[in-house]
Tab-separated table of C-alpha atoms and ligand atoms in Angstrom:
chain	number	residue	atom	x	y	z
T	27	VAL	CA	-0.114	0.110	0.188
T	28	VAL	CA	1.747	2.922	-1.009
T	29	LEU	CA	-0.043	6.222	1.154
T	30	SER	CA	-0.054	9.528	-0.110
T	31	LEU	CA	1.698	11.487	2.069
T	32	ARG	CA	0.425	14.166	1.270
T	33	THR	CA	-1.918	15.879	3.113
T	34	PHE	CA	-4.767	13.399	2.662
T	35	SER	CA	-6.830	15.745	-0.188
T	36	THR	CA	-9.733	15.983	2.126
T	37	ASP	CA	-10.516	19.606	3.050
T	38	GLN	CA	-8.892	21.231	0.924
T	39	LYS	CA	-8.633	23.618	-2.508
T	40	ALA	CA	-6.396	22.984	-5.628
T	41	LYS	CA	-2.962	22.791	-3.921
T	42	ASP	CA	0.090	22.563	-4.906
T	43	PRO	CA	0.942	18.761	-5.726
T	44	TYR	CA	4.284	18.902	-3.771
T	45	ASP	CA	2.719	20.659	-0.245
T	46	ASN	CA	2.566	18.580	1.966
T	47	ILE	CA	1.968	21.480	5.037
T	48	PRO	CA	-1.215	20.509	7.071
T	49	ASP	CA	-3.072	23.698	8.202
T	50	SER	CA	-1.596	22.882	12.347
T	51	ILE	CA	1.376	23.210	10.819
T	52	LEU	CA	0.232	26.663	8.904
T	53	SER	CA	-0.833	28.358	11.749
T	54	ILE	CA	1.746	27.597	14.256
T	55	THR	CA	3.822	29.136	12.086
T	56	GLN	CA	1.989	32.194	12.962
T	57	ARG	CA	2.223	32.237	16.710
T	58	LYS	CA	6.089	33.238	16.939
T	59	ILE	CA	5.749	32.039	21.015
T	60	TYR	CA	10.084	32.823	21.079
T	61	LYS	CA	8.977	35.954	20.793
T	62	GLN	CA	6.530	36.359	23.685
T	63	ASP	CA	7.219	37.885	26.858
T	64	GLY	CA	8.272	35.876	29.329
T	65	HIS	CA	7.880	32.520	27.641
T	66	PRO	CA	10.689	30.614	28.624
T	67	LEU	CA	12.161	30.792	24.846
T	68	SER	CA	11.976	34.149	24.968
T	69	THR	CA	13.964	33.830	28.417
T	70	LEU	CA	16.693	31.709	26.668
T	71	ILE	CA	17.296	33.893	23.344
T	72	GLU	CA	17.858	37.095	25.525
T	73	LYS	CA	20.083	35.391	27.786
T	74	ILE	CA	22.327	34.063	24.783
T	75	GLU	CA	22.201	37.608	23.176
T	76	GLY	CA	22.965	39.148	25.944
T	77	PHE	CA	26.306	36.727	26.076
T	78	PHE	CA	27.339	37.806	22.248
T	79	GLY	CA	26.388	41.161	22.643
T	80	GLN	CA	28.909	42.277	25.214
T	81	GLY	CA	32.051	41.963	27.224
T	82	GLN	CA	34.897	39.137	26.050
T	83	ILE	CA	33.629	36.287	24.909
T	84	SER	CA	36.937	34.885	24.061
T	85	ASP	CA	40.935	35.179	23.624
T	86	LEU	CA	40.221	36.734	19.900
T	87	HIS	CA	37.076	38.725	20.223
T	88	ILE	CA	37.636	42.146	19.870
T	89	PRO	CA	36.004	44.444	23.042
T	90	GLY	CA	33.024	46.579	21.944
T	91	GLU	CA	32.525	43.885	18.934
T	92	LYS	CA	28.493	43.038	18.928
T	93	PHE	CA	27.412	39.958	17.115
T	94	LYS	CA	24.504	41.585	14.804
T	95	VAL	CA	21.183	38.855	15.660
T	96	PHE	CA	18.067	38.308	12.852
T	97	SER	CA	14.945	36.546	14.114
T	98	ASP	CA	12.598	37.694	12.482
T	99	PHE	CA	13.182	36.098	8.947
T	100	PRO	CA	10.531	33.413	7.957
T	101	PRO	CA	9.947	29.893	8.060
T	102	LEU	CA	9.443	29.687	4.386
T	103	VAL	CA	12.110	28.940	2.338
T	104	LYS	CA	14.002	28.107	-0.791
T	105	VAL	CA	15.238	24.315	-0.941
T	106	LYS	CA	17.834	25.125	-2.602
T	107	GLU	CA	18.936	27.494	0.037
T	108	CYS	CA	18.191	25.197	2.818
T	109	PHE	CA	19.880	21.574	1.343
T	110	ASP	CA	21.741	22.438	-2.268
T	111	ASP	CA	23.863	25.467	-0.783
T	112	LEU	CA	25.392	23.803	2.412
T	113	GLY	CA	25.287	20.687	0.660
T	114	ILE	CA	23.653	18.413	1.558
T	115	PRO	CA	22.777	15.960	-1.179
T	116	GLU	CA	19.452	15.020	-3.114
T	117	ASP	CA	19.601	11.935	-1.365
T	118	HIS	CA	19.605	12.910	1.944
T	119	VAL	CA	16.897	11.607	4.484
T	120	SER	CA	16.402	14.745	5.553
T	121	ARG	CA	14.853	16.116	2.289
T	122	ARG	CA	11.833	13.612	1.892
T	123	ILE	CA	8.980	14.481	1.954
T	124	THR	CA	8.673	12.234	4.991
T	125	ASP	CA	10.751	14.396	6.605
T	126	THR	CA	10.582	18.073	5.365
T	127	TYR	CA	7.442	20.128	5.247
T	128	TYR	CA	7.057	21.262	1.209
T	129	LYS	CA	4.841	24.190	0.003
T	130	SER	CA	6.273	23.336	-3.396
T	131	ARG	CA	9.091	21.688	-4.740
T	132	ASP	CA	10.982	24.837	-4.526
T	133	THR	CA	9.892	25.871	-1.632
T	134	CYS	CA	9.970	24.250	2.359
T	135	LEU	CA	9.532	25.015	6.029
T	136	ARG	CA	12.866	25.531	7.068
T	137	PRO	CA	14.625	21.871	8.961
T	138	HIS	CA	17.147	24.602	10.491
T	139	THR	CA	18.688	28.072	11.117
T	140	SER	CA	21.839	26.935	8.591
T	141	VAL	CA	20.020	28.051	5.524
T	142	HIS	CA	20.251	31.913	6.651
T	143	GLN	CA	24.043	31.572	7.006
T	144	ILE	CA	25.453	32.130	2.999
T	145	PRO	CA	22.483	35.076	2.724
T	146	LEU	CA	23.872	36.189	5.119
T	147	MET	CA	27.807	36.171	4.880
T	148	ARG	CA	26.561	37.547	1.427
T	149	ALA	CA	25.530	41.007	2.619
T	150	GLY	CA	28.564	41.331	4.734
T	151	ASN	CA	28.150	40.223	7.982
T	152	ASN	CA	31.232	38.184	9.581
T	153	ALA	CA	29.775	38.266	13.188
T	154	PHE	CA	26.181	37.110	14.020
T	155	ILE	CA	23.404	35.110	15.876
T	156	CYS	CA	19.792	33.863	13.440
T	157	VAL	CA	17.313	32.790	15.988
T	158	GLY	CA	13.888	31.322	14.281
T	159	ASP	CA	11.165	28.565	14.321
T	160	VAL	CA	12.142	25.633	12.460
T	161	TYR	CA	10.198	22.461	11.087
T	162	ARG	CA	10.388	18.962	10.579
T	163	LYS	CA	7.736	15.931	10.390
T	164	ASP	CA	8.206	13.770	13.617
T	165	THR	CA	7.140	11.830	15.609
T	166	VAL	CA	4.947	13.172	19.030
T	167	ASP	CA	5.903	12.827	21.940
T	168	LYS	CA	7.963	14.453	25.175
T	169	THR	CA	11.088	15.328	23.529
T	170	HIS	CA	9.406	15.394	19.547
T	171	TYR	CA	7.463	17.822	18.399
T	172	PRO	CA	7.274	18.952	14.682
T	173	ALA	CA	7.886	22.676	15.340
T	174	PHE	CA	11.296	23.622	17.460
T	175	HIS	CA	13.828	26.365	17.342
T	176	GLN	CA	17.393	26.934	16.656
T	177	MET	CA	20.055	29.451	17.116
T	178	GLU	CA	22.541	29.772	14.346
T	179	GLY	CA	26.179	31.694	15.097
T	180	VAL	CA	29.042	32.555	12.312
T	181	ARG	CA	32.034	34.422	13.010
T	182	THR	CA	34.410	34.382	10.305
T	183	TYR	CA	37.494	36.650	9.905
T	184	ASP	CA	40.637	37.520	8.013
T	185	LEU	CA	43.923	36.161	7.893
T	186	LYS	CA	45.038	39.593	8.814
T	187	THR	CA	42.987	39.810	12.010
T	188	LEU	CA	43.913	36.299	13.094
T	189	GLY	CA	47.314	37.322	12.218
T	190	VAL	CA	48.479	34.061	10.706
T	191	GLY	CA	50.344	33.484	7.092
T	192	ASN	CA	48.070	30.734	5.696
T	193	VAL	CA	44.177	29.089	5.470
T	194	ALA	CA	45.496	26.410	7.223
T	195	GLU	CA	46.656	27.797	10.474
T	196	ALA	CA	43.517	30.125	10.773
T	197	LYS	CA	41.237	27.468	10.542
T	198	LEU	CA	42.823	25.862	13.389
T	199	ILE	CA	42.957	29.125	15.316
T	200	ALA	CA	38.999	29.546	14.186
T	201	GLU	CA	38.103	26.176	15.704
T	202	ARG	CA	39.804	26.573	18.430
T	203	ASP	CA	37.522	30.459	19.156
T	204	LEU	CA	34.381	28.522	18.564
T	205	LYS	CA	35.166	25.953	21.122
T	206	GLN	CA	35.851	28.859	23.552
T	207	VAL	CA	33.183	30.954	22.659
T	208	LEU	CA	31.194	28.109	22.712
T	209	GLU	CA	32.684	26.467	25.975
T	210	ASN	CA	31.976	30.450	27.556
T	211	LEU	CA	28.336	29.912	26.459
T	212	ALA	CA	27.711	26.943	28.223
T	213	ARG	CA	28.964	27.981	31.696
T	214	LEU	CA	27.160	30.904	31.346
T	215	VAL	CA	24.102	29.167	31.037
T	216	PHE	CA	24.239	26.110	33.074
T	217	GLY	CA	26.647	26.952	35.426
T	218	ASP	CA	30.013	24.853	35.848
T	219	VAL	CA	29.131	21.912	34.118
T	220	GLU	CA	31.548	19.029	32.540
T	221	MET	CA	31.722	19.303	28.694
T	222	ARG	CA	33.065	17.390	25.856
T	223	TRP	CA	33.232	17.401	22.251
T	224	ILE	CA	32.727	14.954	20.286
T	225	ASP	CA	33.611	14.303	16.149
T	226	ALA	CA	30.746	14.651	14.454
T	227	TYR	CA	29.642	15.447	10.272
T	228	PHE	CA	27.674	17.784	9.118
T	229	PRO	CA	28.210	18.375	5.298
T	230	PHE	CA	28.235	22.389	5.914
T	231	THR	CA	31.471	22.788	8.330
T	232	GLU	CA	35.169	21.393	8.287
T	233	PRO	CA	35.663	20.009	11.053
T	234	SER	CA	32.780	19.260	12.179
T	235	ILE	CA	32.159	18.433	16.325
T	236	GLU	CA	29.612	18.465	18.875
T	237	LEU	CA	29.149	19.977	22.893
T	238	GLU	CA	28.337	17.663	25.286
T	239	ILE	CA	27.035	18.673	28.639
T	240	PHE	CA	27.038	16.944	31.739
T	241	TYR	CA	24.261	17.813	33.438
T	242	ASN	CA	21.896	16.409	36.051
T	243	ASN	CA	23.866	13.615	36.037
T	244	GLU	CA	23.661	12.807	32.404
T	245	TRP	CA	25.232	13.926	29.030
T	246	LEU	CA	23.234	16.107	26.818
T	247	GLU	CA	24.192	16.725	23.492
T	248	VAL	CA	23.175	20.871	23.479
T	249	LEU	CA	24.857	22.111	20.435
T	250	GLY	CA	26.323	20.666	16.671
T	251	CYS	CA	29.164	23.683	15.298
T	252	GLY	CA	32.608	23.614	13.348
T	253	VAL	CA	34.681	25.435	11.129
T	254	ILE	CA	32.310	26.529	7.776
T	255	HIS	CA	32.701	24.258	4.831
T	256	ASP	CA	35.278	25.724	2.193
T	257	LYS	CA	32.244	25.292	-0.849
T	258	VAL	CA	30.082	27.417	1.981
T	259	MET	CA	32.457	30.073	1.993
T	260	THR	CA	32.726	30.807	-1.770
T	261	ARG	CA	29.160	30.375	-1.793
T	262	ALA	CA	29.188	33.415	0.566
T	263	GLY	CA	31.675	35.728	-1.762
T	264	LYS	CA	34.174	34.590	0.404
T	265	ASP	CA	37.829	34.138	-1.194
T	266	ILE	CA	38.820	30.693	1.053
T	267	THR	CA	42.727	31.971	0.456
T	268	ASN	CA	42.093	34.715	3.313
T	269	GLU	CA	39.071	33.950	5.039
T	270	VAL	CA	37.569	31.431	7.371
T	271	GLY	CA	34.850	30.924	9.365
T	272	TRP	CA	32.759	28.899	12.759
T	273	ALA	CA	29.116	28.246	12.715
T	274	PHE	CA	27.201	26.403	15.625
T	275	GLY	CA	23.562	25.970	15.702
T	276	LEU	CA	21.512	24.991	18.815
T	277	GLY	CA	17.779	23.452	19.524
T	278	LEU	CA	16.691	25.850	22.112
T	279	GLU	CA	13.972	23.304	23.139
T	280	ARG	CA	16.184	21.659	24.394
T	281	TRP	CA	18.400	23.981	26.620
T	282	ALA	CA	15.257	25.358	27.783
T	283	MET	CA	13.766	21.666	28.553
T	284	LYS	CA	16.349	21.227	31.266
T	285	LEU	CA	16.884	24.888	32.424
T	286	PHE	CA	13.329	25.420	33.035
T	287	ASP	CA	13.040	21.712	33.799
T	288	ILE	CA	9.809	21.708	31.484
T	289	SER	CA	9.566	17.820	31.249
T	290	ASP	CA	7.099	17.741	28.043
T	291	ILE	CA	8.200	19.827	24.343
T	292	ARG	CA	4.396	20.428	23.784
T	293	LEU	CA	4.342	22.583	27.159
T	294	PHE	CA	5.732	25.120	25.347
T	295	TRP	CA	2.994	25.746	22.557
T	296	SER	CA	0.464	25.488	25.512
T	297	GLN	CA	-2.266	28.363	25.867
T	298	ASP	CA	-2.877	27.170	29.105
T	299	PRO	CA	-2.902	29.982	31.474
T	300	ARG	CA	-1.177	27.503	34.599
T	301	PHE	CA	1.597	27.397	31.932
T	302	ILE	CA	2.416	31.190	31.070
T	303	THR	CA	2.033	32.763	34.564
T	304	GLN	CA	4.407	30.266	35.890
T	305	PHE	CA	7.737	32.992	34.290
T	306	LYS	CA	8.963	35.912	34.200
T	307	GLN	CA	10.748	37.563	31.434
T	308	GLY	CA	14.355	37.300	32.323
T	309	HIS	CA	14.079	34.683	35.119
T	310	ILE	CA	14.576	31.152	34.551
T	311	THR	CA	12.927	29.216	37.438
T	312	LYS	CA	11.493	25.843	37.520
T	313	PHE	CA	8.249	24.615	36.046
T	314	LYS	CA	6.052	23.276	38.368
T	315	PRO	CA	3.528	20.977	36.953
T	316	TYR	CA	0.009	20.984	37.140
T	317	SER	CA	-2.354	18.743	37.218
T	318	ARG	CA	-3.283	17.739	33.476
T	319	PHE	CA	-6.795	16.837	31.931
T	320	PRO	CA	-7.637	13.511	31.889
T	321	THR	CA	-7.381	10.844	28.807
T	322	CYS	CA	-9.949	9.517	26.980
T	323	TYR	CA	-9.773	6.642	24.811
T	324	LYS	CA	-10.925	4.854	22.200
T	325	ASP	CA	-9.820	1.650	20.197
T	326	LEU	CA	-10.018	0.593	16.776
T	327	ALA	CA	-9.604	-2.568	15.141
T	328	PHE	CA	-9.036	-3.398	11.866
T	329	TRP	CA	-7.958	-6.472	9.198
T	330	VAL	CA	-3.760	-5.683	8.887
T	331	PRO	CA	-3.341	-5.289	4.890
T	332	PRO	CA	-0.473	-6.616	2.882
T	333	HIS	CA	3.343	-4.952	3.645
T	334	PHE	CA	1.128	-3.195	5.983
T	335	ASN	CA	3.089	-0.657	8.047
T	336	GLU	CA	2.139	1.163	11.667
T	337	ASN	CA	3.519	4.322	10.919
T	338	GLU	CA	1.137	4.661	7.626
T	339	PHE	CA	-1.281	4.319	10.685
T	340	PHE	CA	0.281	6.617	12.770
T	341	GLN	CA	0.141	9.454	10.605
T	342	ILE	CA	-3.304	9.147	9.798
T	343	VAL	CA	-4.170	9.818	13.734
T	344	ARG	CA	-2.204	12.147	13.760
T	345	HIS	CA	-3.178	13.987	10.890
T	346	VAL	CA	-6.475	13.747	12.041
T	347	SER	CA	-6.261	14.681	15.409
T	348	GLY	CA	-3.051	17.246	15.716
T	349	ASP	CA	-1.274	16.520	19.330
T	350	LEU	CA	-4.093	15.458	21.126
T	351	ALA	CA	-3.279	11.683	20.635
T	352	GLU	CA	-1.082	11.280	23.271
T	353	THR	CA	0.130	7.579	22.335
T	354	VAL	CA	-0.914	5.196	19.606
T	355	GLU	CA	-0.287	1.577	20.745
T	356	CYS	CA	-1.219	-1.912	19.621
T	357	ILE	CA	-3.210	-3.973	22.599
T	358	ASP	CA	-4.076	-6.819	20.336
T	359	LYS	CA	-3.160	-8.868	17.369
T	360	PHE	CA	-5.151	-11.887	16.451
T	361	THR	CA	-5.030	-14.274	13.157
T	362	HIS	CA	-7.860	-15.916	12.196
T	363	PRO	CA	-8.039	-19.801	12.165
T	364	LYS	CA	-9.475	-19.982	8.591
T	365	THR	CA	-9.026	-17.050	6.584
T	366	GLY	CA	-5.019	-16.277	8.272
T	367	ARG	CA	-6.000	-12.895	8.127
T	368	GLU	CA	-4.692	-10.762	11.121
T	369	SER	CA	-6.483	-8.457	12.811
T	370	GLN	CA	-5.088	-5.558	15.275
T	371	CYS	CA	-6.143	-3.277	17.444
T	372	PHE	CA	-4.619	0.028	18.206
T	373	ARG	CA	-5.880	2.336	21.332
T	374	ILE	CA	-5.688	6.463	21.199
T	375	ASN	CA	-5.280	8.218	24.566
T	376	TYR	CA	-6.532	11.564	23.738
T	377	ARG	CA	-5.396	14.349	25.888
T	378	HIS	CA	-5.591	18.201	25.917
T	379	MET	CA	-3.220	20.275	27.181
T	380	ASP	CA	-4.884	22.865	28.324
T	381	ARG	CA	-8.713	21.670	28.787
T	382	SER	CA	-10.679	18.319	28.694
T	383	LEU	CA	-11.814	17.220	26.008
T	384	THR	CA	-16.218	15.714	25.306
T	385	ASN	CA	-17.013	12.257	24.539
T	386	GLU	CA	-18.339	14.142	21.067
T	387	GLU	CA	-15.091	15.664	20.018
T	388	VAL	CA	-13.438	12.397	20.413
T	389	ASP	CA	-15.968	10.331	18.917
T	390	GLN	CA	-15.883	12.952	15.495
T	391	PHE	CA	-12.192	12.299	15.702
T	392	GLN	CA	-12.754	8.338	15.056
T	393	VAL	CA	-15.608	8.525	12.893
T	394	LYS	CA	-12.884	10.582	10.547
T	395	LEU	CA	-10.169	8.241	11.768
T	396	ARG	CA	-12.486	4.974	10.541
T	397	GLN	CA	-12.866	6.074	7.057
T	398	LEU	CA	-9.577	7.566	6.333
T	399	VAL	CA	-7.998	4.050	7.513
T	400	ALA	CA	-10.204	2.333	4.986
T	401	SER	CA	-9.705	4.269	2.040
T	402	GLU	CA	-5.853	4.925	2.892
T	403	LEU	CA	-5.133	1.891	3.823
T	404	GLN	CA	-7.890	0.059	2.301
T	405	CYS	CA	-7.737	-2.086	5.335
T	406	GLU	CA	-11.554	-3.554	6.162
T	407	LEU	CA	-12.435	-2.679	10.256
T	408	ARG	CA	-14.043	-4.269	12.287
B	529	LIG	N1	22.096	22.854	10.864
B	529	LIG	C1	22.474	21.611	12.408
B	529	LIG	C2	21.507	20.849	12.586
B	529	LIG	O1	20.285	21.355	12.473
B	529	LIG	C3	23.634	22.172	13.123
B	529	LIG	C4	25.104	22.941	12.901
B	529	LIG	C5	24.706	24.399	12.536
B	529	LIG	C6	25.670	22.028	12.513
B	529	LIG	C7	25.833	25.267	12.129
B	529	LIG	C8	26.958	22.943	12.159
B	529	LIG	C9	26.902	24.088	11.594
B	529	LIG	O2	22.213	19.941	13.276
């Protein structure tokens, strides 16, 4: 069964055939929670921006020099800029329609803020940070949500500023500076934590590394970074015989979840006043969980079609009920003794973050779910 991975053409007008962005995601692009006063993401961003806006952030840092801040670029970007120009190959998994939200063949919701590196360097910026909402198709659970936030940072230098005669040496200095800057940043935000650097791979940096910190008794990967790849420098209009640079990208929710003790990533999007009123702009305080609204579960059983893939079912559940489906689990499997057909029964737990769901509401999801499962998976319901 080949499931149409586009947004099940139920309630839409003529859409671009490449468009796989559901309305629920489109509306999220309007929320701008990272700019909301008092929101933990906003406080964290302010803190990091403060770091890059003042003081000596590394030995190489020129006193008074500030990183320019960009935080208003819309998330809809060119596919070429967010993949091809950064050296991400055509067949890379992140480019599949199951992983990225495409608006058309040439445009998508940015899956990372790295998309802005080249255009910003090209425009003449040599020290900047860039913040924004990013989007990746993903399972939904406590630590994954299809929308989250990243901060990108870039710094470039010429050989004269570094006082060295060749590029190889300059790259070593840039890497040392990168590590120093990010260790200082991590210490400012997380306190006096143990840190370690791990080799990594990104097509747009060489070498590529990741920073891990030891926080609350566990090693936590906090960012990816590296020395900007020559091909990227060249595309940004830099003279690679005279200039080098570094770049990093960090996931803000990961940091904020640890700092504010927010154990479920979906809470960042909550509109329940019991969430936002706990926080005050500029203050990092621990979140106190409030009692959650009850779950309501419904079961659905069907004769599974040949080559059935559970993910296809999960995707339909997600399509019908968005975030409200908290968990989906197979609770029973049964093979008919005569026909040999297999039946599976799934239990879907529905829960709203901000209010109680009514039984009628949930029944409506279930009606739609039954229709779509029957038509998209071409299977017989029980
Ligand atoms: N864009 C990378 C990611 O999303 C992070 C990164 C940014 C790595 C800049 C290196 C340099 O995982």
